[in-house]
Amino acid sequence: MAQAEPEAASLLREVEGWDSELCRRQLPAALPRLLSMYQLSDNWTEHICVLRILAERFLPHINLSEIEQEFFSKVLPKAVQLFDLLIYELSSQAKELTNENAELHMTLRSHLKTVVQLMEVLRGCVQHVCTMQESVPLEHIHSLPSSVLHVIKNTFIYCKDSELLYSDHLHLFADLLQSLFKETYALQKQLMELLDMTSVDSCAAEDSTAIMVSVIHTVLEICSAISIIDHALHANTWKFLIRQSTKHKSLIKNSLKHSAVVGGLCEGILFSFQSCLLLAEQMKGSGTQENVDYKVFQRTVKLCRFFAVSLVHYSKEFTPFLVDSCLQLHQTYLQIYSKFPPSLHAAVISEAYRDEIAKGFLVALDPLLPSLLTFRPFVQAVLSKDSALSPELHFAQCRLLLSVMDLLPSQPQEVQALWNTGSHFLEDRVPLFTALFSSLQQCSGELSLPVFLPRMMATGQAEDSVTLYHYVCIHLCAFVTSLSVSHFPLLERSLLETIVGSNMIITLLAMDVWCFLARYGTADLCAHHAFTIASLIRACPAGHYRVSLLGILLRRLLFLMAPDHQVEFVERFPPKEMENLVVWQHLSLKALMAPLRKQVAHELFAAGLAQGEEWLSSKGSLEELPQGNAALSALLSVCQTAGGTLEVEQQTALVRAAAQLLADVNVTQVRKCSPCLQQAICSMFHLLEHCIQMVESQMLIQVLTLQNSLLQLNPPDHVLLAILDFLSSMGKLFIPPECQVQVLSKLSCLFASLLASNSWLIHQHALEAFVQFAEETSHEDIIPQCLSSEETKSKVVCFLSKGCRAEEIAEARVERMKEENGLFHHLMIEASGKRQGTAVLESSPKRTCYSPSERQYESAIDSAAGALEAVKLLLQKGPPPTWLGKKLEALQATLNSLKDSTR
């Protein structure tokens, strides 16, 4: 070995003196000796020296077709091994650095220089291959890309970790680390140029395809390593990855890790987008637009745009292979729009920066959704029943679904059916309408605040901003106009389910859409819907809150019906028939033409009064109270919407019926009994409000006494609101002197109590009722008595001056809305869990227990006898099981017990 070393040194000195022509002639003899020396060398300096000579003096003289076999396959494995050893030594020894250890410091610097020299040699090899011909077959250099990429990837990782490795000593190595990074950067750039020139024959061996797949996967790892080091390098590396993936798509599409590529792009989008928001927020907070920060912001927006364009391009090229990426694509979309205004969870940024992000980034992302509309796994991800979104994502989900609705009309029928028809086969998804209404239920904060969204004109220019409710209503109604006739039943079902749901704002939205449908559709369609809803109301249990919701819809539909259909409605649901009172109690007679209105008012009043008087005269039980309530509500409907048609005799009869109900009421019953009795009392107060001039003083005292007693029992809010409506009408009444003391004292107590209510709802209505009473009454002396405290006086004065006692700042209101969203989200989850644990949504109403009939006994005995006869036949066909005897003994004991109970 000692003799070999001088020989090797002598050979190296000799070769260094050769010119290019001599190297070419000596190639067959010198190359094997140098390769042997290279493989056997254990000195890093000598190793690099030999490698440099091989690359610079002999590599240029090897044919491209032989370069892999003669050079790269023999040189690169040893070079990679040397690199790994150097990186290991650098990483392990850096941890032992101290201020006093100068020798270790020099050693580490020497190692870093060696790595830099290795990078230079590898770059020379890649550069030479680039000059050999315009197109380089991959099979001629297949070990070069993987080896060089391995070196590049691990060098970037080392550079990224260097701050942690060197800690306080980083400044001692900053120059060499910078040189290392620059050389690696140059090596990667040269390799990307070579790979752009590389061709993979479609008939090539499988290993060439596998090498290209490995190249792309390694580049993907490099992207992850450099994401926070250099934005320009990061973008260029991704650009190369996308370019190579699409270039060799036909060969590698089945082998690529598509989910990892999409995941990396999504991470890049979210990271750069978050950086944009932070920069915009900082610039707004500082109050100045510093030139440096703004330039960084602009570059970051461009980076966002680059990632968005890359994701769109890759998704279009490889859509069939993105099954595992659909959830991430969906989540990325939601994350972006949940953090961007006008979301409640968005950063507070200026409008100028918001527009710049929207025009520079979000517009570039818009084409992603159209490319995925036809992809069934994406549809499943968006409309999944099991999608458990966090509260801050529901607003973004609504925006996504509305965007889908805007795009669907231009799609083929099969694509529209994919979104609109819900589950197919093993999939578990809901229709698009249902998903939208479900997500909107979680956006109570955005609807209540409200947030504003731009309304677009036909030209595409933003005209103005509208509330979220208005925005959804516009887009949903526009979508309805394009809906296929075959999907109308699903729309109607979704609207109906939403209307009878628990969220009032979304219920009103569904009603608005339904009314638009009635207006947009034919008169026959509107009439069909009205007849159907009326039939549902008549079939539902009386008193249920869902009936009142259907009643509101029917009330609106009646206004939209053609006159001839209104006549048909009256014929189908005659108001003079008692069973139809539950329908007419919800309707406004103002919707009818004048002659028809008078006829219906007369018939409805007569039927309602007869039903009410019959119930009152028979001292009806609480079980019959819903029928009595329907009668009272029908009478109230006549008074509210056609009161001018009532004659004095009719009003007198109405007051007389109310007086009879008043005489039968027990105050404690109203507080503790069913809501039906409370509704009856409320209806009575409302009826008396409309007939206040007909109420005698003695009856008035009874009413006020009842109301004062109710207040002591803390009744529900709807009872208090009915009391306030009655009190507001008292200003029209003149109280005879003999009754003034009793009436006015009770009246002042009622107003004083209700004005002091802690409930904002009751307090607001009390202010309105009191002001109306004060403006109309001739008994002005009572007004100071109603204002029992200085606080109440100041509140009334503030109300009259239309002042606001405490104005909530915008930021505080947004935070409150966010908290409410979270609260409603948890409540809905709890309610959903309870519904899943129950067989039916609501318990059935109790039914009267009847004694069993003789026929029921006969049926039960016949069934038992038939079962015993079947056992007898089985015994005739074969031996019985061992347990049969014990079962028969148990049956015999049951028979003896039944026999004893009949005696």
PDB file of C-alpha atoms in Angstrom, residues 616-758:
ATOM      1  CA  LEU A 616    -117.192  27.359  26.103  1.00  0.00           C
ATOM      2  CA  SER A 617    -120.773  26.293  26.715  1.00  0.00           C
ATOM      3  CA  SER A 618    -119.793  22.639  27.030  1.00  0.00           C
ATOM      4  CA  LYS A 619    -116.988  23.469  29.506  1.00  0.00           C
ATOM      5  CA  GLY A 620    -114.644  21.619  27.160  1.00  0.00           C
ATOM      6  CA  SER A 621    -111.659  19.748  28.515  1.00  0.00           C
ATOM      7  CA  LEU A 622    -108.042  20.668  27.886  1.00  0.00           C
ATOM      8  CA  GLU A 623    -107.835  17.875  25.316  1.00  0.00           C
ATOM      9  CA  GLU A 624    -110.408  19.766  23.233  1.00  0.00           C
ATOM     10  CA  LEU A 625    -108.687  23.118  23.712  1.00  0.00           C
ATOM     11  CA  PRO A 626    -106.754  22.993  20.350  1.00  0.00           C
ATOM     12  CA  GLN A 627    -110.089  23.110  18.531  1.00  0.00           C
ATOM     13  CA  GLY A 628    -111.119  26.060  20.669  1.00  0.00           C
ATOM     14  CA  ASN A 629    -107.814  27.783  19.938  1.00  0.00           C
ATOM     15  CA  ALA A 630    -108.294  27.282  16.209  1.00  0.00           C
ATOM     16  CA  ALA A 631    -111.641  29.010  16.508  1.00  0.00           C
ATOM     17  CA  LEU A 632    -110.197  31.909  18.504  1.00  0.00           C
ATOM     18  CA  SER A 633    -107.283  32.281  16.058  1.00  0.00           C
ATOM     19  CA  ALA A 634    -109.674  32.268  13.105  1.00  0.00           C
ATOM     20  CA  LEU A 635    -111.729  35.000  14.724  1.00  0.00           C
ATOM     21  CA  LEU A 636    -108.534  36.951  15.377  1.00  0.00           C
ATOM     22  CA  SER A 637    -107.530  36.583  11.727  1.00  0.00           C
ATOM     23  CA  VAL A 638    -110.839  38.120  10.693  1.00  0.00           C
ATOM     24  CA  CYS A 639    -110.394  40.996  13.137  1.00  0.00           C
ATOM     25  CA  GLN A 640    -106.822  41.719  12.015  1.00  0.00           C
ATOM     26  CA  THR A 641    -107.278  41.474   8.258  1.00  0.00           C
ATOM     27  CA  ALA A 642    -110.974  42.180   7.642  1.00  0.00           C
ATOM     28  CA  GLY A 643    -112.088  43.939  10.802  1.00  0.00           C
ATOM     29  CA  GLY A 644    -113.861  46.618   8.805  1.00  0.00           C
ATOM     30  CA  THR A 645    -116.394  44.071   7.585  1.00  0.00           C
ATOM     31  CA  LEU A 646    -117.552  43.174  11.129  1.00  0.00           C
ATOM     32  CA  GLU A 647    -120.849  44.606  12.311  1.00  0.00           C
ATOM     33  CA  VAL A 648    -121.557  45.840  15.828  1.00  0.00           C
ATOM     34  CA  GLU A 649    -123.584  42.745  16.672  1.00  0.00           C
ATOM     35  CA  GLN A 650    -120.672  40.526  15.672  1.00  0.00           C
ATOM     36  CA  GLN A 651    -118.239  42.518  17.796  1.00  0.00           C
ATOM     37  CA  THR A 652    -120.642  42.323  20.751  1.00  0.00           C
ATOM     38  CA  ALA A 653    -120.888  38.550  20.349  1.00  0.00           C
ATOM     39  CA  LEU A 654    -117.122  38.369  20.241  1.00  0.00           C
ATOM     40  CA  VAL A 655    -116.718  40.317  23.474  1.00  0.00           C
ATOM     41  CA  ARG A 656    -119.413  38.179  25.087  1.00  0.00           C
ATOM     42  CA  ALA A 657    -117.485  35.003  24.202  1.00  0.00           C
ATOM     43  CA  ALA A 658    -114.273  36.508  25.558  1.00  0.00           C
ATOM     44  CA  ALA A 659    -116.071  37.397  28.797  1.00  0.00           C
ATOM     45  CA  GLN A 660    -117.210  33.792  29.162  1.00  0.00           C
ATOM     46  CA  LEU A 661    -113.654  32.528  28.678  1.00  0.00           C
ATOM     47  CA  LEU A 662    -112.442  35.112  31.185  1.00  0.00           C
ATOM     48  CA  ALA A 663    -114.887  33.870  33.763  1.00  0.00           C
ATOM     49  CA  ASP A 664    -113.668  30.270  33.401  1.00  0.00           C
ATOM     50  CA  VAL A 665    -109.932  31.003  33.591  1.00  0.00           C
ATOM     51  CA  ASN A 666    -107.906  29.944  36.581  1.00  0.00           C
ATOM     52  CA  VAL A 667    -104.706  31.993  36.878  1.00  0.00           C
ATOM     53  CA  THR A 668    -102.583  29.131  38.197  1.00  0.00           C
ATOM     54  CA  GLN A 669    -103.769  26.941  35.328  1.00  0.00           C
ATOM     55  CA  VAL A 670    -102.453  29.446  32.806  1.00  0.00           C
ATOM     56  CA  ARG A 671     -98.985  29.396  34.389  1.00  0.00           C
ATOM     57  CA  LYS A 672     -98.664  25.676  34.995  1.00  0.00           C
ATOM     58  CA  CYS A 673    -100.858  24.075  32.358  1.00  0.00           C
ATOM     59  CA  SER A 674    -100.296  23.331  28.699  1.00  0.00           C
ATOM     60  CA  PRO A 675     -99.308  25.955  26.125  1.00  0.00           C
ATOM     61  CA  CYS A 676    -102.775  25.522  24.597  1.00  0.00           C
ATOM     62  CA  LEU A 677    -104.432  27.321  27.529  1.00  0.00           C
ATOM     63  CA  GLN A 678    -101.789  30.058  27.398  1.00  0.00           C
ATOM     64  CA  GLN A 679    -102.522  30.476  23.677  1.00  0.00           C
ATOM     65  CA  ALA A 680    -106.246  30.773  24.416  1.00  0.00           C
ATOM     66  CA  ILE A 681    -105.630  33.555  26.937  1.00  0.00           C
ATOM     67  CA  CYS A 682    -103.310  35.371  24.492  1.00  0.00           C
ATOM     68  CA  SER A 683    -105.944  35.106  21.747  1.00  0.00           C
ATOM     69  CA  MET A 684    -108.520  36.532  24.137  1.00  0.00           C
ATOM     70  CA  PHE A 685    -106.291  39.541  24.895  1.00  0.00           C
ATOM     71  CA  HIS A 686    -105.739  40.147  21.175  1.00  0.00           C
ATOM     72  CA  LEU A 687    -109.462  39.894  20.388  1.00  0.00           C
ATOM     73  CA  LEU A 688    -110.312  42.358  23.133  1.00  0.00           C
ATOM     74  CA  GLU A 689    -107.605  44.672  21.772  1.00  0.00           C
ATOM     75  CA  HIS A 690    -109.485  44.868  18.448  1.00  0.00           C
ATOM     76  CA  CYS A 691    -112.835  45.349  20.179  1.00  0.00           C
ATOM     77  CA  ILE A 692    -111.585  47.607  22.964  1.00  0.00           C
ATOM     78  CA  GLN A 693    -114.358  50.146  22.474  1.00  0.00           C
ATOM     79  CA  MET A 694    -116.955  47.443  23.143  1.00  0.00           C
ATOM     80  CA  VAL A 695    -115.415  46.304  26.442  1.00  0.00           C
ATOM     81  CA  GLU A 696    -117.400  47.407  29.479  1.00  0.00           C
ATOM     82  CA  SER A 697    -115.681  48.810  32.552  1.00  0.00           C
ATOM     83  CA  GLN A 698    -116.418  45.841  34.771  1.00  0.00           C
ATOM     84  CA  MET A 699    -114.977  43.419  32.242  1.00  0.00           C
ATOM     85  CA  LEU A 700    -111.981  45.703  31.809  1.00  0.00           C
ATOM     86  CA  ILE A 701    -111.282  45.489  35.526  1.00  0.00           C
ATOM     87  CA  GLN A 702    -111.468  41.689  35.308  1.00  0.00           C
ATOM     88  CA  VAL A 703    -108.980  41.625  32.432  1.00  0.00           C
ATOM     89  CA  LEU A 704    -106.516  43.907  34.185  1.00  0.00           C
ATOM     90  CA  THR A 705    -106.863  41.913  37.411  1.00  0.00           C
ATOM     91  CA  LEU A 706    -106.097  38.714  35.496  1.00  0.00           C
ATOM     92  CA  GLN A 707    -103.078  40.319  33.876  1.00  0.00           C
ATOM     93  CA  ASN A 708    -101.717  41.564  37.205  1.00  0.00           C
ATOM     94  CA  SER A 709    -102.130  38.080  38.660  1.00  0.00           C
ATOM     95  CA  LEU A 710    -100.340  36.544  35.704  1.00  0.00           C
ATOM     96  CA  LEU A 711     -97.404  38.909  36.156  1.00  0.00           C
ATOM     97  CA  GLN A 712     -96.901  37.605  39.682  1.00  0.00           C
ATOM     98  CA  LEU A 713     -96.448  34.063  38.297  1.00  0.00           C
ATOM     99  CA  ASN A 714     -93.656  34.962  35.824  1.00  0.00           C
ATOM    100  CA  PRO A 715     -95.438  33.693  32.682  1.00  0.00           C
ATOM    101  CA  PRO A 716     -93.722  32.930  29.339  1.00  0.00           C
ATOM    102  CA  ASP A 717     -92.715  35.819  27.086  1.00  0.00           C
ATOM    103  CA  HIS A 718     -95.522  35.312  24.559  1.00  0.00           C
ATOM    104  CA  VAL A 719     -98.102  35.849  27.321  1.00  0.00           C
ATOM    105  CA  LEU A 720     -96.371  39.071  28.363  1.00  0.00           C
ATOM    106  CA  LEU A 721     -96.284  40.274  24.766  1.00  0.00           C
ATOM    107  CA  ALA A 722    -100.029  39.653  24.429  1.00  0.00           C
ATOM    108  CA  ILE A 723    -100.600  41.665  27.603  1.00  0.00           C
ATOM    109  CA  LEU A 724     -98.518  44.529  26.194  1.00  0.00           C
ATOM    110  CA  ASP A 725    -100.438  44.526  22.911  1.00  0.00           C
ATOM    111  CA  PHE A 726    -103.662  44.831  24.887  1.00  0.00           C
ATOM    112  CA  LEU A 727    -102.276  47.620  27.070  1.00  0.00           C
ATOM    113  CA  SER A 728    -101.123  49.590  24.009  1.00  0.00           C
ATOM    114  CA  SER A 729    -104.776  49.811  22.861  1.00  0.00           C
ATOM    115  CA  MET A 730    -105.967  51.179  26.202  1.00  0.00           C
ATOM    116  CA  GLY A 731    -105.113  54.723  25.153  1.00  0.00           C
ATOM    117  CA  LYS A 732    -108.112  54.749  22.810  1.00  0.00           C
ATOM    118  CA  LEU A 733    -110.490  54.103  25.704  1.00  0.00           C
ATOM    119  CA  PHE A 734    -112.121  56.647  27.981  1.00  0.00           C
ATOM    120  CA  ILE A 735    -112.537  55.296  31.497  1.00  0.00           C
ATOM    121  CA  PRO A 736    -115.747  56.355  33.289  1.00  0.00           C
ATOM    122  CA  PRO A 737    -115.044  58.324  36.497  1.00  0.00           C
ATOM    123  CA  GLU A 738    -116.585  55.685  38.774  1.00  0.00           C
ATOM    124  CA  CYS A 739    -114.064  53.109  37.555  1.00  0.00           C
ATOM    125  CA  GLN A 740    -110.983  55.247  37.023  1.00  0.00           C
ATOM    126  CA  VAL A 741    -109.381  54.517  40.366  1.00  0.00           C
ATOM    127  CA  GLN A 742    -109.512  50.728  39.948  1.00  0.00           C
ATOM    128  CA  VAL A 743    -108.654  50.674  36.255  1.00  0.00           C
ATOM    129  CA  LEU A 744    -105.885  53.255  36.247  1.00  0.00           C
ATOM    130  CA  SER A 745    -104.185  51.886  39.370  1.00  0.00           C
ATOM    131  CA  LYS A 746    -104.029  48.407  37.863  1.00  0.00           C
ATOM    132  CA  LEU A 747    -102.921  49.828  34.532  1.00  0.00           C
ATOM    133  CA  SER A 748    -100.064  51.826  36.109  1.00  0.00           C
ATOM    134  CA  CYS A 749     -98.873  48.736  38.044  1.00  0.00           C
ATOM    135  CA  LEU A 750     -98.787  46.703  34.843  1.00  0.00           C
ATOM    136  CA  PHE A 751     -96.784  49.281  32.925  1.00  0.00           C
ATOM    137  CA  ALA A 752     -94.392  49.861  35.847  1.00  0.00           C
ATOM    138  CA  SER A 753     -93.656  46.126  36.152  1.00  0.00           C
ATOM    139  CA  LEU A 754     -93.213  45.527  32.438  1.00  0.00           C
ATOM    140  CA  LEU A 755     -91.041  48.611  31.888  1.00  0.00           C
ATOM    141  CA  ALA A 756     -88.719  47.323  34.629  1.00  0.00           C
ATOM    142  CA  SER A 757     -88.349  43.881  32.999  1.00  0.00           C
ATOM    143  CA  ASN A 758     -84.823  42.494  32.697  1.00  0.00           C
TER     144      ASN A 758
END
